[in-house]
Coordinates of C-alpha atoms in Angstrom, one line a residue:
M26 CA 106.0 88.2 127.6
M27 CA 102.6 88.0 125.9
K28 CA 102.1 85.1 123.7
K29 CA 99.5 85.8 121.0
Y30 CA 99.8 83.7 117.9
I31 CA 97.7 81.1 116.4
Y32 CA 100.2 78.3 116.4
L33 CA 99.2 75.1 118.1
L34 CA 95.6 75.7 117.3
S35 CA 96.4 75.5 113.6
C36 CA 98.2 72.1 114.3
L37 CA 95.0 70.8 116.1
L38 CA 93.0 71.9 113.2
V39 CA 92.3 68.6 111.6
P40 CA 89.5 67.5 109.2
F41 CA 86.6 67.0 111.7
F42 CA 83.3 65.1 111.4
F43 CA 81.1 68.0 112.0
G44 CA 82.0 70.3 109.1
A45 CA 79.9 73.3 108.3
C46 CA 77.2 72.8 105.7
S47 CA 77.4 74.7 102.5
K48 CA 73.9 76.4 102.9
Y49 CA 73.1 79.5 104.8
L50 CA 72.3 78.8 108.5
D51 CA 71.9 75.1 107.7
V52 CA 73.8 72.8 110.2
D53 CA 72.4 69.3 110.5
L54 CA 73.4 67.7 113.8
A55 CA 71.1 64.7 113.8
N56 CA 73.7 62.4 115.3
Q57 CA 73.4 63.6 118.9
K58 CA 75.2 60.7 120.3
T59 CA 78.3 61.4 118.5
L60 CA 78.0 65.2 119.3
D61 CA 77.8 64.3 123.1
E62 CA 80.8 62.1 122.8
T63 CA 82.8 64.8 121.1
F64 CA 82.2 67.3 123.8
M65 CA 82.7 64.9 126.8
K66 CA 86.4 64.6 126.0
R67 CA 89.0 67.3 126.3
I68 CA 91.0 66.5 123.1
T69 CA 88.0 66.5 120.8
T70 CA 86.7 69.6 122.5
E71 CA 89.9 71.4 122.0
R72 CA 89.9 70.3 118.3
Y73 CA 86.5 71.6 117.8
L74 CA 87.5 75.0 119.2
A75 CA 90.5 74.9 116.8
Q76 CA 88.1 74.3 114.0
V77 CA 86.2 77.4 114.9
Y78 CA 89.5 79.3 114.9
G79 CA 90.1 77.9 111.4
Y80 CA 87.5 80.1 109.9
L81 CA 89.7 83.2 110.6
P82 CA 90.7 84.8 107.3
V83 CA 94.3 83.9 106.1
E84 CA 95.1 87.5 105.2
H85 CA 98.8 87.0 104.5
D86 CA 97.8 84.6 101.6
L87 CA 97.1 87.3 99.1
F88 CA 95.8 84.8 96.6
N89 CA 93.2 83.7 99.0
S90 CA 90.0 85.5 98.0
E91 CA 88.5 84.8 101.3
G92 CA 91.2 86.7 103.2
G93 CA 93.6 89.2 101.9
N94 CA 92.5 92.8 101.0
V95 CA 95.9 94.0 99.7
P96 CA 95.5 93.4 96.0
L97 CA 92.0 95.1 96.1
S98 CA 93.4 98.4 97.1
D99 CA 95.5 101.2 95.5
E100 CA 98.6 100.3 97.7
A101 CA 99.4 97.3 95.5
L102 CA 100.0 96.7 91.8
F103 CA 100.7 92.9 91.4
S104 CA 102.2 92.1 88.1
W105 CA 99.9 89.5 86.7
V106 CA 97.4 90.5 84.1
A107 CA 95.2 87.3 84.0
W108 CA 94.1 84.4 86.0
V109 CA 94.2 86.1 89.4
P110 CA 91.0 86.8 91.5
W111 CA 91.5 90.5 92.1
L112 CA 91.5 91.8 88.5
N113 CA 87.7 91.8 88.0
F114 CA 87.5 94.0 91.3
A115 CA 90.2 96.3 90.1
N116 CA 88.5 97.0 86.8
G117 CA 85.0 97.1 88.2
G118 CA 83.9 93.9 86.3
W119 CA 82.3 92.1 89.2
G120 CA 78.8 91.6 90.4
V121 CA 76.2 89.3 92.1
T122 CA 77.5 86.2 90.4
T123 CA 81.2 86.7 91.2
D124 CA 82.6 84.0 93.4
E125 CA 85.9 85.7 94.4
Y126 CA 85.9 87.4 97.8
A127 CA 82.4 86.4 98.5
T128 CA 82.8 85.5 102.2
W129 CA 79.1 85.4 103.1
V130 CA 78.9 81.6 103.5
H131 CA 82.2 81.1 104.9
N132 CA 81.6 83.4 107.8
Y133 CA 78.3 82.1 108.6
Q134 CA 79.7 78.7 108.7
G135 CA 82.1 79.9 111.3
I136 CA 79.2 81.5 113.1
N137 CA 77.3 78.2 113.2
Q138 CA 80.2 76.1 114.4
A139 CA 81.0 78.6 117.2
T140 CA 77.3 78.4 118.4
V141 CA 77.6 74.7 118.3
F142 CA 80.6 75.0 120.6
I143 CA 79.0 77.4 122.9
N144 CA 76.0 75.3 123.3
N145 CA 77.8 72.1 124.0
I146 CA 81.0 72.8 125.8
D147 CA 79.4 72.4 129.2
K148 CA 78.9 68.7 128.5
N149 CA 82.7 68.2 128.9
V150 CA 83.6 66.1 132.0
E151 CA 87.4 66.3 131.7
L152 CA 87.7 70.2 131.9
D153 CA 87.2 72.4 135.0
E154 CA 84.6 75.1 135.0
S155 CA 87.3 77.9 134.6
T156 CA 88.7 76.4 131.4
K157 CA 85.2 75.8 130.0
S158 CA 84.3 79.3 130.7
I159 CA 87.5 80.6 128.9
M160 CA 86.9 78.4 125.9
K161 CA 83.3 79.5 125.7
A162 CA 84.4 83.1 125.8
E163 CA 86.9 82.4 122.9
A164 CA 84.1 80.9 120.7
R165 CA 81.7 83.8 121.7
F166 CA 84.3 86.3 120.5
L167 CA 85.0 84.3 117.3
R168 CA 81.4 84.2 116.5
A169 CA 81.0 88.0 116.9
Y170 CA 84.2 88.6 115.0
F171 CA 82.8 86.6 112.0
Y172 CA 79.7 88.8 112.2
Y173 CA 82.1 91.9 112.3
L174 CA 83.8 90.7 109.0
L175 CA 80.5 90.4 107.3
L176 CA 79.5 93.7 108.5
R177 CA 82.7 95.2 107.2
R178 CA 82.3 93.7 103.7
Y179 CA 78.5 93.7 103.2
G180 CA 77.1 96.3 105.6
P181 CA 74.4 95.2 108.1
V182 CA 73.5 91.4 108.0
Y183 CA 71.1 89.0 109.6
I184 CA 72.1 88.3 113.2
W185 CA 71.2 84.8 114.4
G186 CA 72.2 85.4 118.0
D187 CA 72.2 82.7 120.3
R188 CA 69.8 80.3 118.6
A189 CA 71.0 76.8 118.4
A190 CA 72.7 75.7 115.2
D191 CA 70.3 72.9 114.5
D192 CA 67.3 75.3 115.0
K193 CA 65.9 75.5 111.5
I194 CA 65.2 79.0 110.0
D195 CA 62.8 79.5 107.1
A196 CA 65.1 81.2 104.5
R197 CA 62.1 83.1 103.1
S198 CA 61.9 85.0 106.5
V199 CA 65.5 86.1 106.5
D200 CA 66.2 89.8 106.0
R201 CA 69.0 92.2 107.1
M202 CA 68.8 93.8 110.4
P203 CA 69.6 97.5 111.1
L204 CA 73.2 98.5 111.5
Q205 CA 72.8 99.5 115.2
A206 CA 71.3 96.0 115.9
N207 CA 74.4 94.5 114.3
V208 CA 76.8 96.6 116.3
D209 CA 75.0 96.2 119.6
F210 CA 75.1 92.4 119.3
I211 CA 78.8 92.4 118.4
L212 CA 79.9 94.8 121.1
S213 CA 77.8 92.8 123.7
E214 CA 79.5 89.6 122.7
F215 CA 82.9 91.3 122.6
D216 CA 82.3 92.7 126.2
K217 CA 81.2 89.2 127.5
S218 CA 84.4 87.7 126.2
T219 CA 86.6 90.5 127.5
A220 CA 85.2 89.9 131.0
V221 CA 86.3 86.2 131.0
L222 CA 89.4 86.0 128.9
P223 CA 93.0 86.2 130.4
R224 CA 95.2 89.2 130.1
E225 CA 98.0 86.9 129.0
I226 CA 98.7 83.3 127.6
T227 CA 101.6 82.0 129.5
D228 CA 101.4 78.3 128.6
Q229 CA 103.6 77.7 125.5
A230 CA 101.4 74.9 124.4
W231 CA 98.7 77.4 123.6
Y232 CA 100.3 80.3 122.1
G233 CA 97.7 82.2 120.0
R234 CA 94.5 81.8 122.0
L235 CA 92.5 84.9 122.6
T236 CA 93.2 87.5 125.3
K237 CA 91.4 90.5 126.6
G238 CA 93.7 92.7 124.5
A239 CA 92.8 91.0 121.3
V240 CA 89.0 91.5 121.8
M241 CA 89.5 95.1 122.9
A242 CA 91.6 95.7 119.8
A243 CA 88.9 94.4 117.6
K244 CA 86.4 96.4 119.5
S245 CA 88.6 99.6 118.8
E246 CA 88.6 98.8 115.0
L247 CA 84.9 98.2 114.9
L248 CA 84.1 101.5 116.7
L249 CA 86.5 103.4 114.5
Y250 CA 84.8 102.1 111.4
M251 CA 81.4 102.9 112.9
A252 CA 82.5 106.6 113.4
R253 CA 83.7 107.0 109.8
P254 CA 81.5 108.3 107.1
L255 CA 80.5 105.0 105.5
F256 CA 78.8 103.7 108.7
N257 CA 77.8 107.2 110.1
G258 CA 75.0 108.9 108.1
A259 CA 76.4 108.3 104.5
K260 CA 74.0 110.1 102.1
L261 CA 74.3 107.1 99.7
Y262 CA 72.3 104.8 102.1
V263 CA 69.7 107.4 103.5
G264 CA 66.3 106.0 103.0
M265 CA 67.4 102.3 102.6
K266 CA 65.2 100.0 104.4
N267 CA 64.5 96.3 104.9
K268 CA 61.4 94.6 104.1
S269 CA 60.0 95.4 107.6
G270 CA 60.4 99.1 106.9
E271 CA 63.4 99.6 109.3
F272 CA 66.2 101.9 108.2
L273 CA 69.3 99.7 107.7
F274 CA 71.8 102.6 108.1
P275 CA 71.9 105.7 110.3
Q276 CA 70.0 108.5 108.6
T277 CA 72.1 111.3 110.2
T278 CA 75.8 111.7 111.2
N279 CA 76.5 111.1 114.9
P280 CA 79.8 112.8 115.9
T281 CA 79.8 111.3 119.3
K282 CA 80.7 107.9 117.8
W283 CA 84.2 109.3 117.6
E284 CA 84.2 109.6 121.4
L285 CA 83.4 105.8 121.7
A286 CA 86.2 105.1 119.1
A287 CA 88.7 107.2 121.1
K288 CA 87.8 105.4 124.5
A289 CA 88.0 101.9 122.9
A290 CA 91.5 102.6 121.5
K291 CA 92.6 104.3 124.7
D292 CA 91.4 101.3 126.8
V293 CA 93.7 99.1 124.8
I294 CA 96.7 101.3 125.4
D295 CA 95.9 101.6 129.1
L296 CA 96.3 97.9 129.6
N297 CA 100.0 98.6 129.5
L298 CA 100.7 95.1 127.9
Y299 CA 102.0 96.2 124.7
A300 CA 105.0 98.3 123.3
L301 CA 106.1 99.3 119.9
Y302 CA 108.8 96.9 118.9
Q303 CA 112.3 98.2 119.0
D304 CA 115.5 96.5 117.8
N305 CA 118.0 96.7 120.6
K306 CA 121.1 95.3 118.9
E307 CA 121.8 97.6 116.0
T308 CA 124.0 100.6 116.9
N309 CA 123.4 102.7 113.8
S310 CA 120.3 104.7 114.6
F311 CA 118.9 104.7 111.0
R312 CA 119.5 100.9 110.5
R313 CA 117.9 100.5 113.9
A314 CA 114.8 102.2 112.8
I315 CA 114.7 100.0 109.7
K316 CA 115.2 96.8 111.8
S317 CA 112.6 97.9 114.3
Y318 CA 110.0 98.2 111.7
M319 CA 111.0 94.8 110.1
G320 CA 111.1 93.1 113.5
I321 CA 107.2 93.4 113.8
Y322 CA 107.2 90.6 111.2
F323 CA 110.4 88.6 112.0
E324 CA 110.5 88.7 115.8
K325 CA 108.1 85.9 116.6
W326 CA 107.1 86.9 120.2
N327 CA 107.6 90.6 120.0
S328 CA 105.8 93.1 122.2
E329 CA 103.8 95.0 119.6
T330 CA 101.5 92.3 118.3
I331 CA 98.3 92.1 120.1
W332 CA 96.8 89.1 118.3
G333 CA 98.1 87.4 115.2
R334 CA 99.3 84.3 113.5
W335 CA 102.6 82.7 112.5
S336 CA 103.1 81.7 109.0
D337 CA 105.2 78.7 108.2
D338 CA 104.5 79.0 104.5
G339 CA 107.3 81.4 103.6
F340 CA 107.5 79.9 100.0
N341 CA 104.1 81.1 98.7
Y342 CA 104.8 84.7 99.9
N343 CA 108.5 85.1 99.2
V344 CA 108.7 83.5 95.9
R345 CA 106.3 86.2 94.7
T346 CA 108.5 88.9 96.1
A347 CA 111.7 87.6 94.6
P348 CA 112.9 89.1 91.3
P349 CA 112.6 86.8 88.3
R350 CA 115.9 85.7 86.8
V351 CA 117.9 87.3 89.5
V352 CA 117.2 84.5 92.0
T353 CA 116.6 80.9 91.2
T354 CA 112.9 80.9 91.9
G355 CA 111.4 84.3 91.6
W356 CA 108.0 85.1 90.3
G357 CA 108.1 88.8 91.2
G358 CA 104.5 89.6 91.3
Y359 CA 103.9 91.2 94.7
A360 CA 104.6 94.9 94.1
P361 CA 103.6 98.1 95.7
S362 CA 101.9 100.6 93.6
L363 CA 103.8 103.8 92.6
K364 CA 101.3 105.8 94.8
L365 CA 102.4 103.7 97.9
V366 CA 106.1 104.3 97.0
D367 CA 105.4 108.0 96.7
G368 CA 103.8 108.0 100.1
Y369 CA 106.8 107.4 102.2
P370 CA 108.1 110.6 104.0
M371 CA 111.4 112.1 103.6
A372 CA 113.8 111.3 106.4
S373 CA 115.2 114.7 107.0
S374 CA 112.1 117.0 106.8
G375 CA 109.6 114.4 107.9
R376 CA 107.2 115.6 105.1
Y377 CA 105.3 113.4 102.6
P378 CA 106.8 114.2 99.3
V379 CA 103.7 114.0 97.0
T380 CA 100.6 116.0 97.6
G381 CA 98.6 114.8 94.6
Y382 CA 98.8 114.0 90.8
S383 CA 98.2 116.0 87.7
A384 CA 95.9 114.9 85.0
N385 CA 98.7 113.0 83.1
G386 CA 99.8 111.1 86.4
Q387 CA 102.8 113.3 87.3
P388 CA 103.4 113.9 91.0
I389 CA 102.6 117.2 92.5
I390 CA 105.7 117.6 94.8
D391 CA 105.9 119.4 98.1
E392 CA 109.1 121.4 97.6
K393 CA 109.6 121.7 101.3
S394 CA 109.9 117.9 101.6
G395 CA 113.3 117.7 100.0
Y396 CA 112.2 115.1 97.4
Q397 CA 113.6 114.8 94.0
E398 CA 111.7 113.0 91.2
T399 CA 114.5 113.3 88.6
G400 CA 118.2 112.6 88.3
F401 CA 120.5 110.1 89.9
T402 CA 123.0 109.8 92.8
D403 CA 126.2 107.8 91.9
N404 CA 127.8 105.5 94.3
Y405 CA 124.8 105.3 96.6
V406 CA 124.8 102.7 99.3
H407 CA 121.5 101.4 100.7
P408 CA 121.3 102.2 104.4
L409 CA 120.4 98.6 105.3
D410 CA 121.9 96.4 102.5
N411 CA 125.2 98.3 102.7
F412 CA 127.2 95.8 100.7
G413 CA 127.6 97.6 97.4
N414 CA 127.0 101.0 95.8
F415 CA 124.8 101.7 92.8
K416 CA 123.4 104.5 90.7
A417 CA 120.3 105.3 92.6
H418 CA 117.4 107.3 91.3
N419 CA 117.0 110.4 93.4
S420 CA 113.5 109.4 94.4
C421 CA 115.0 106.6 96.4
V422 CA 117.5 108.8 98.3
G423 CA 116.8 110.2 101.8
R424 CA 113.5 108.4 102.4
D425 CA 111.9 107.2 105.6
A426 CA 113.2 104.1 107.3
R427 CA 110.1 102.2 106.4
F428 CA 110.8 102.8 102.8
Y429 CA 114.1 100.8 102.9
A430 CA 112.5 98.1 105.0
S431 CA 109.7 97.7 102.5
I432 CA 110.8 98.6 98.9
L433 CA 113.1 96.8 96.6
A434 CA 113.5 99.4 93.9
N435 CA 115.0 99.2 90.4
G436 CA 118.7 99.3 90.6
M437 CA 119.1 98.0 94.1
Y438 CA 120.9 94.8 95.1
W439 CA 119.1 91.7 96.2
I440 CA 118.5 91.6 99.9
N441 CA 121.3 89.4 100.9
T442 CA 124.8 88.1 99.6
L443 CA 124.4 84.6 100.5
H444 CA 125.1 83.7 96.8
G445 CA 127.0 86.8 95.9
M446 CA 126.0 90.4 95.1
K447 CA 123.1 90.5 92.7
K448 CA 122.0 93.7 91.2
V449 CA 118.2 93.9 90.5
T450 CA 117.2 96.1 87.5
F451 CA 113.7 96.3 86.0
F452 CA 113.9 97.3 82.4
D453 CA 114.0 95.6 78.9
G454 CA 117.5 94.0 79.2
G455 CA 118.0 94.5 82.9
T456 CA 119.0 91.6 85.3
S457 CA 115.2 91.1 86.0
T458 CA 114.2 92.1 82.5
Y459 CA 110.8 93.2 81.4
T460 CA 109.0 90.8 79.2
T461 CA 105.6 90.9 77.4
T462 CA 104.9 87.3 78.6
G463 CA 105.9 85.3 81.7
D464 CA 107.0 86.6 85.1
C465 CA 108.3 90.1 85.4
V466 CA 108.0 93.2 87.5
K467 CA 105.7 95.8 85.9
S468 CA 105.6 98.6 88.6
G469 CA 109.3 99.2 88.8
Y470 CA 109.4 97.9 92.5
L471 CA 108.9 94.8 94.5
W472 CA 107.6 94.4 98.1
R473 CA 110.3 93.1 100.6
R474 CA 109.0 93.8 104.0
M475 CA 108.0 90.2 104.9
S476 CA 111.2 88.8 103.2
D477 CA 113.8 88.2 105.9
P478 CA 117.2 89.1 104.5
T479 CA 118.8 86.2 106.5
N480 CA 116.8 83.5 104.6
D481 CA 118.7 81.7 101.9
I482 CA 115.8 81.3 99.5
E483 CA 118.3 80.1 96.7
S484 CA 118.8 77.0 98.9
G485 CA 115.1 76.6 99.6
N486 CA 115.0 78.3 103.0
W487 CA 111.9 80.4 102.5
G488 CA 111.5 81.3 106.2
Q489 CA 108.5 82.3 108.2
F490 CA 107.0 85.6 109.5
A491 CA 104.4 86.8 111.8
W492 CA 101.2 88.2 110.6
P493 CA 99.4 90.6 113.1
Y494 CA 95.7 90.9 113.0
Y495 CA 96.2 93.8 115.4
R496 CA 99.3 95.6 116.7
L497 CA 99.9 98.5 118.9
A498 CA 100.9 101.0 116.1
E499 CA 97.4 100.5 114.6
I500 CA 95.8 101.3 118.0
Y501 CA 97.9 104.5 118.3
L502 CA 96.7 105.5 114.9
N503 CA 93.1 104.6 115.7
Y504 CA 93.3 106.7 118.8
A505 CA 95.0 109.7 117.0
E506 CA 92.3 109.7 114.3
A507 CA 89.5 109.6 116.9
C508 CA 91.0 112.3 119.0
N509 CA 91.2 114.6 115.9
E510 CA 87.7 113.9 114.9
K511 CA 85.7 113.8 118.1
P512 CA 83.4 116.8 119.0
N513 CA 85.8 117.5 122.0
R514 CA 88.8 117.6 119.7
D515 CA 92.0 116.7 121.4
E516 CA 94.7 117.7 119.1
A517 CA 97.5 117.3 121.6
E518 CA 96.6 113.5 122.1
A519 CA 96.2 113.0 118.3
L520 CA 99.7 114.4 117.7
R521 CA 101.3 112.6 120.7
Y522 CA 100.2 109.2 119.4
V523 CA 101.0 109.7 115.7
N524 CA 104.4 111.0 116.8
L525 CA 105.1 107.8 118.8
V526 CA 104.7 105.8 115.5
R527 CA 106.8 108.3 113.6
E528 CA 109.6 108.3 116.2
R529 CA 110.2 104.7 115.8
S530 CA 111.1 105.4 112.2
G531 CA 113.3 108.2 113.1
L532 CA 111.0 111.0 111.9
N533 CA 110.6 114.3 113.6
K534 CA 107.3 115.2 115.1
M535 CA 104.4 116.0 112.9
E536 CA 104.1 119.6 114.1
V537 CA 107.7 120.1 113.4
A538 CA 107.5 118.8 109.9
Y539 CA 104.3 120.7 109.5
P540 CA 104.0 123.8 111.8
E541 CA 100.8 124.6 109.9
V542 CA 99.0 121.6 111.3
L543 CA 98.5 123.1 114.6
G544 CA 94.8 124.1 114.9
N545 CA 94.2 122.6 111.5
K546 CA 91.8 119.6 111.8
E547 CA 91.5 119.1 108.1
L548 CA 95.2 119.0 107.5
L549 CA 95.9 116.7 110.4
R550 CA 93.2 114.4 109.0
V551 CA 95.1 114.2 105.7
L552 CA 98.4 113.6 107.3
L553 CA 97.1 111.0 109.6
R554 CA 95.7 109.1 106.5
K555 CA 99.1 109.4 104.9
E556 CA 100.9 108.1 108.0
R557 CA 98.4 105.2 108.2
M558 CA 98.9 104.1 104.6
V559 CA 102.8 103.7 105.0
E560 CA 102.9 102.4 108.6
M561 CA 100.2 99.8 107.9
A562 CA 101.2 99.0 104.3
F563 CA 100.3 95.5 103.0
E564 CA 98.7 94.7 106.2
G565 CA 95.2 94.5 104.8
H566 CA 94.0 98.0 106.2
R567 CA 94.1 100.2 103.1
Y568 CA 91.0 98.7 101.4
P569 CA 88.7 99.0 104.3
D570 CA 90.2 102.4 105.1
L571 CA 89.4 103.9 101.8
R572 CA 85.9 102.5 101.9
T573 CA 85.0 103.6 105.4
W574 CA 86.5 107.1 104.8
M575 CA 84.4 107.1 101.6
I576 CA 87.4 108.4 99.5
A577 CA 87.7 105.3 97.4
E578 CA 86.0 107.0 94.4
Q579 CA 88.8 109.6 94.4
E580 CA 91.7 107.2 95.1
M581 CA 90.8 104.2 93.0
N582 CA 89.7 105.5 89.7
E583 CA 93.0 105.9 87.8
P584 CA 95.2 104.3 85.2
Y585 CA 97.8 102.0 86.3
Y586 CA 100.8 104.3 86.5
T587 CA 104.3 102.6 86.7
R588 CA 107.9 103.3 86.0
N589 CA 108.7 102.7 82.4
V590 CA 110.2 99.1 82.8
A591 CA 109.7 98.5 79.1
A592 CA 112.4 101.0 78.3
K593 CA 115.7 99.9 76.9
T594 CA 117.9 101.6 79.4
Y595 CA 118.1 101.9 83.1
E596 CA 117.9 105.7 83.1
A597 CA 114.8 105.7 80.8
S598 CA 113.1 103.1 82.9
W599 CA 112.6 105.6 85.7
E600 CA 110.0 107.7 83.6
R601 CA 106.3 107.4 84.6
T602 CA 103.9 105.9 82.3
K603 CA 100.5 104.2 82.0
D604 CA 101.5 102.1 79.0
V605 CA 103.1 99.2 80.8
F606 CA 100.2 97.8 82.7
P607 CA 97.0 97.6 80.7
G608 CA 93.6 99.0 81.8
R609 CA 92.7 101.2 84.8
R610 CA 91.4 100.8 88.3
V611 CA 87.7 101.4 88.7
F612 CA 85.6 102.2 91.7
Q613 CA 81.9 103.1 91.6
P614 CA 79.6 104.2 94.5
K615 CA 78.0 100.6 94.5
H616 CA 81.4 99.2 95.3
Y617 CA 81.6 100.5 98.8
F618 CA 79.7 97.3 99.8
F619 CA 79.9 93.9 98.3
P620 CA 76.6 92.6 96.8
I621 CA 74.8 89.7 98.4
H622 CA 75.6 86.8 96.0
Q623 CA 73.0 85.4 93.5
K624 CA 73.2 82.1 95.4
Q625 CA 72.1 83.8 98.6
L626 CA 69.4 85.8 96.8
S627 CA 67.9 82.6 95.4
E628 CA 67.6 81.1 98.8
M629 CA 66.6 84.1 100.8
V630 CA 64.3 85.6 98.4
N631 CA 63.2 88.4 100.6
I632 CA 66.6 89.7 101.7
T633 CA 67.4 93.3 100.9
Q634 CA 70.2 93.7 98.4
N635 CA 72.9 96.4 98.7
Y636 CA 72.8 99.8 96.9
G637 CA 73.5 99.7 93.2
W638 CA 73.4 96.0 92.8

């Protein structure tokens, strides 16, 4: 079985005496003797490589402003209204001096350290040539991946290439290079790494090291983004040049980029190394669908994850998904947005219930879906947590399996009975009561997908979970999107692979749920985006998806609609309102890319700033 997680590498990541410097492209390695000694020995060479891995974003730490994208997007509405890094981004109050989420320096530090490794690994006298070649390929990919992360956040950047880390560069000469130069370098480095890296990691001591599939999955995502509107002839950036007069972005749309994206995704699929995770123990088909989706995170070495990391820090995540006052330690802040909750399909029809919203925030409901926005079902039993009945709001009845794996809704019971049955109600006077101060749930829902029901958090067993950087369902959806969009459109392939994802959740085929989708490229595009939102929820994809599709202005300019958890009764708490959570979400055209920070502008005085900043 493929072993893919960053595990032992994180154990080897110790404070090391060649830390990256704080300035851009500034690494001072004057002590050459110490450098030589480091790379002569196996253990210190391995530790140095682990340090390079250590620059990867910790995306499951949603408070980490160098990593997680989840709170920046419209899929989440976390309960805190002060002292959290994403609030200024949500309300549009950020700029060139904002430190949060400014990853420029961090990623260039990782680039520098990877280059040090690449240029010195051959000094090792304790490793054979094959091992050194693989380790060099790992560092080469990581360096290119850090460039990719910069490109995704800032647009085209300065490519340092293979220049030695101690080769001084005059900051006044630094400017951004055209997008195609960025992409060509990254792809070249990816391909060099793919040619060397192994298909599988079989040594348990090195779970988590890179494989061909991991690099190919990153290539799939990169080429998908490059085919989408933001990077493919967006009118917003037409005419934008660097100081040398070179256009930074493509001036026209190139539809053939979708062909490249489709091929890259299919190449991963054709490795035949991965499979959608399926629970093989549960006999009930619907519970099996729920557990199959949950198992992506809870089955440590499952077949779906192409590359990921294993988190031992269950406390920081799970304490924020536990309902205040219902459990001993629950802060209850990690919550899905009402829009995400609305997005899950109906189990029977397979249709997405909400097609849009009216001016007052009320949902526009697809009557063919079978969804009900009003009323209650008495004596309802949760299809997975089937240990007690409750009065369920009809919006929670008959939903997709992923809904029940992911959403802890008002009125449901806590996810286990290790300390008895505990009903969770979010309203003023409920068991997890609304309060104007302190921890409370403001959206009317909590996120539960990464919270293992077998964990006894009341006794301090916070558990662990896997975090996939890339998994097969994402590649299927990448491929489906590219097949739908490419000039030689392949509707059959697009439907085939989105249906594989839906099938795991027990849904009927897209063309059965929507007969009108056949021959309709635009409708399939909308449906693929809806499927991607729910399948990849809270995995950090929604924010770059909205930006690269260039629909963030439509999706992320809105009041914060919630259920009315400030109501005095359970029944009234199901009304929709914009009065519980203050403010509104704001997204302006300039927000498609982050600004280059003032600290970098002061150092690189001739660098070209992004549009609108």
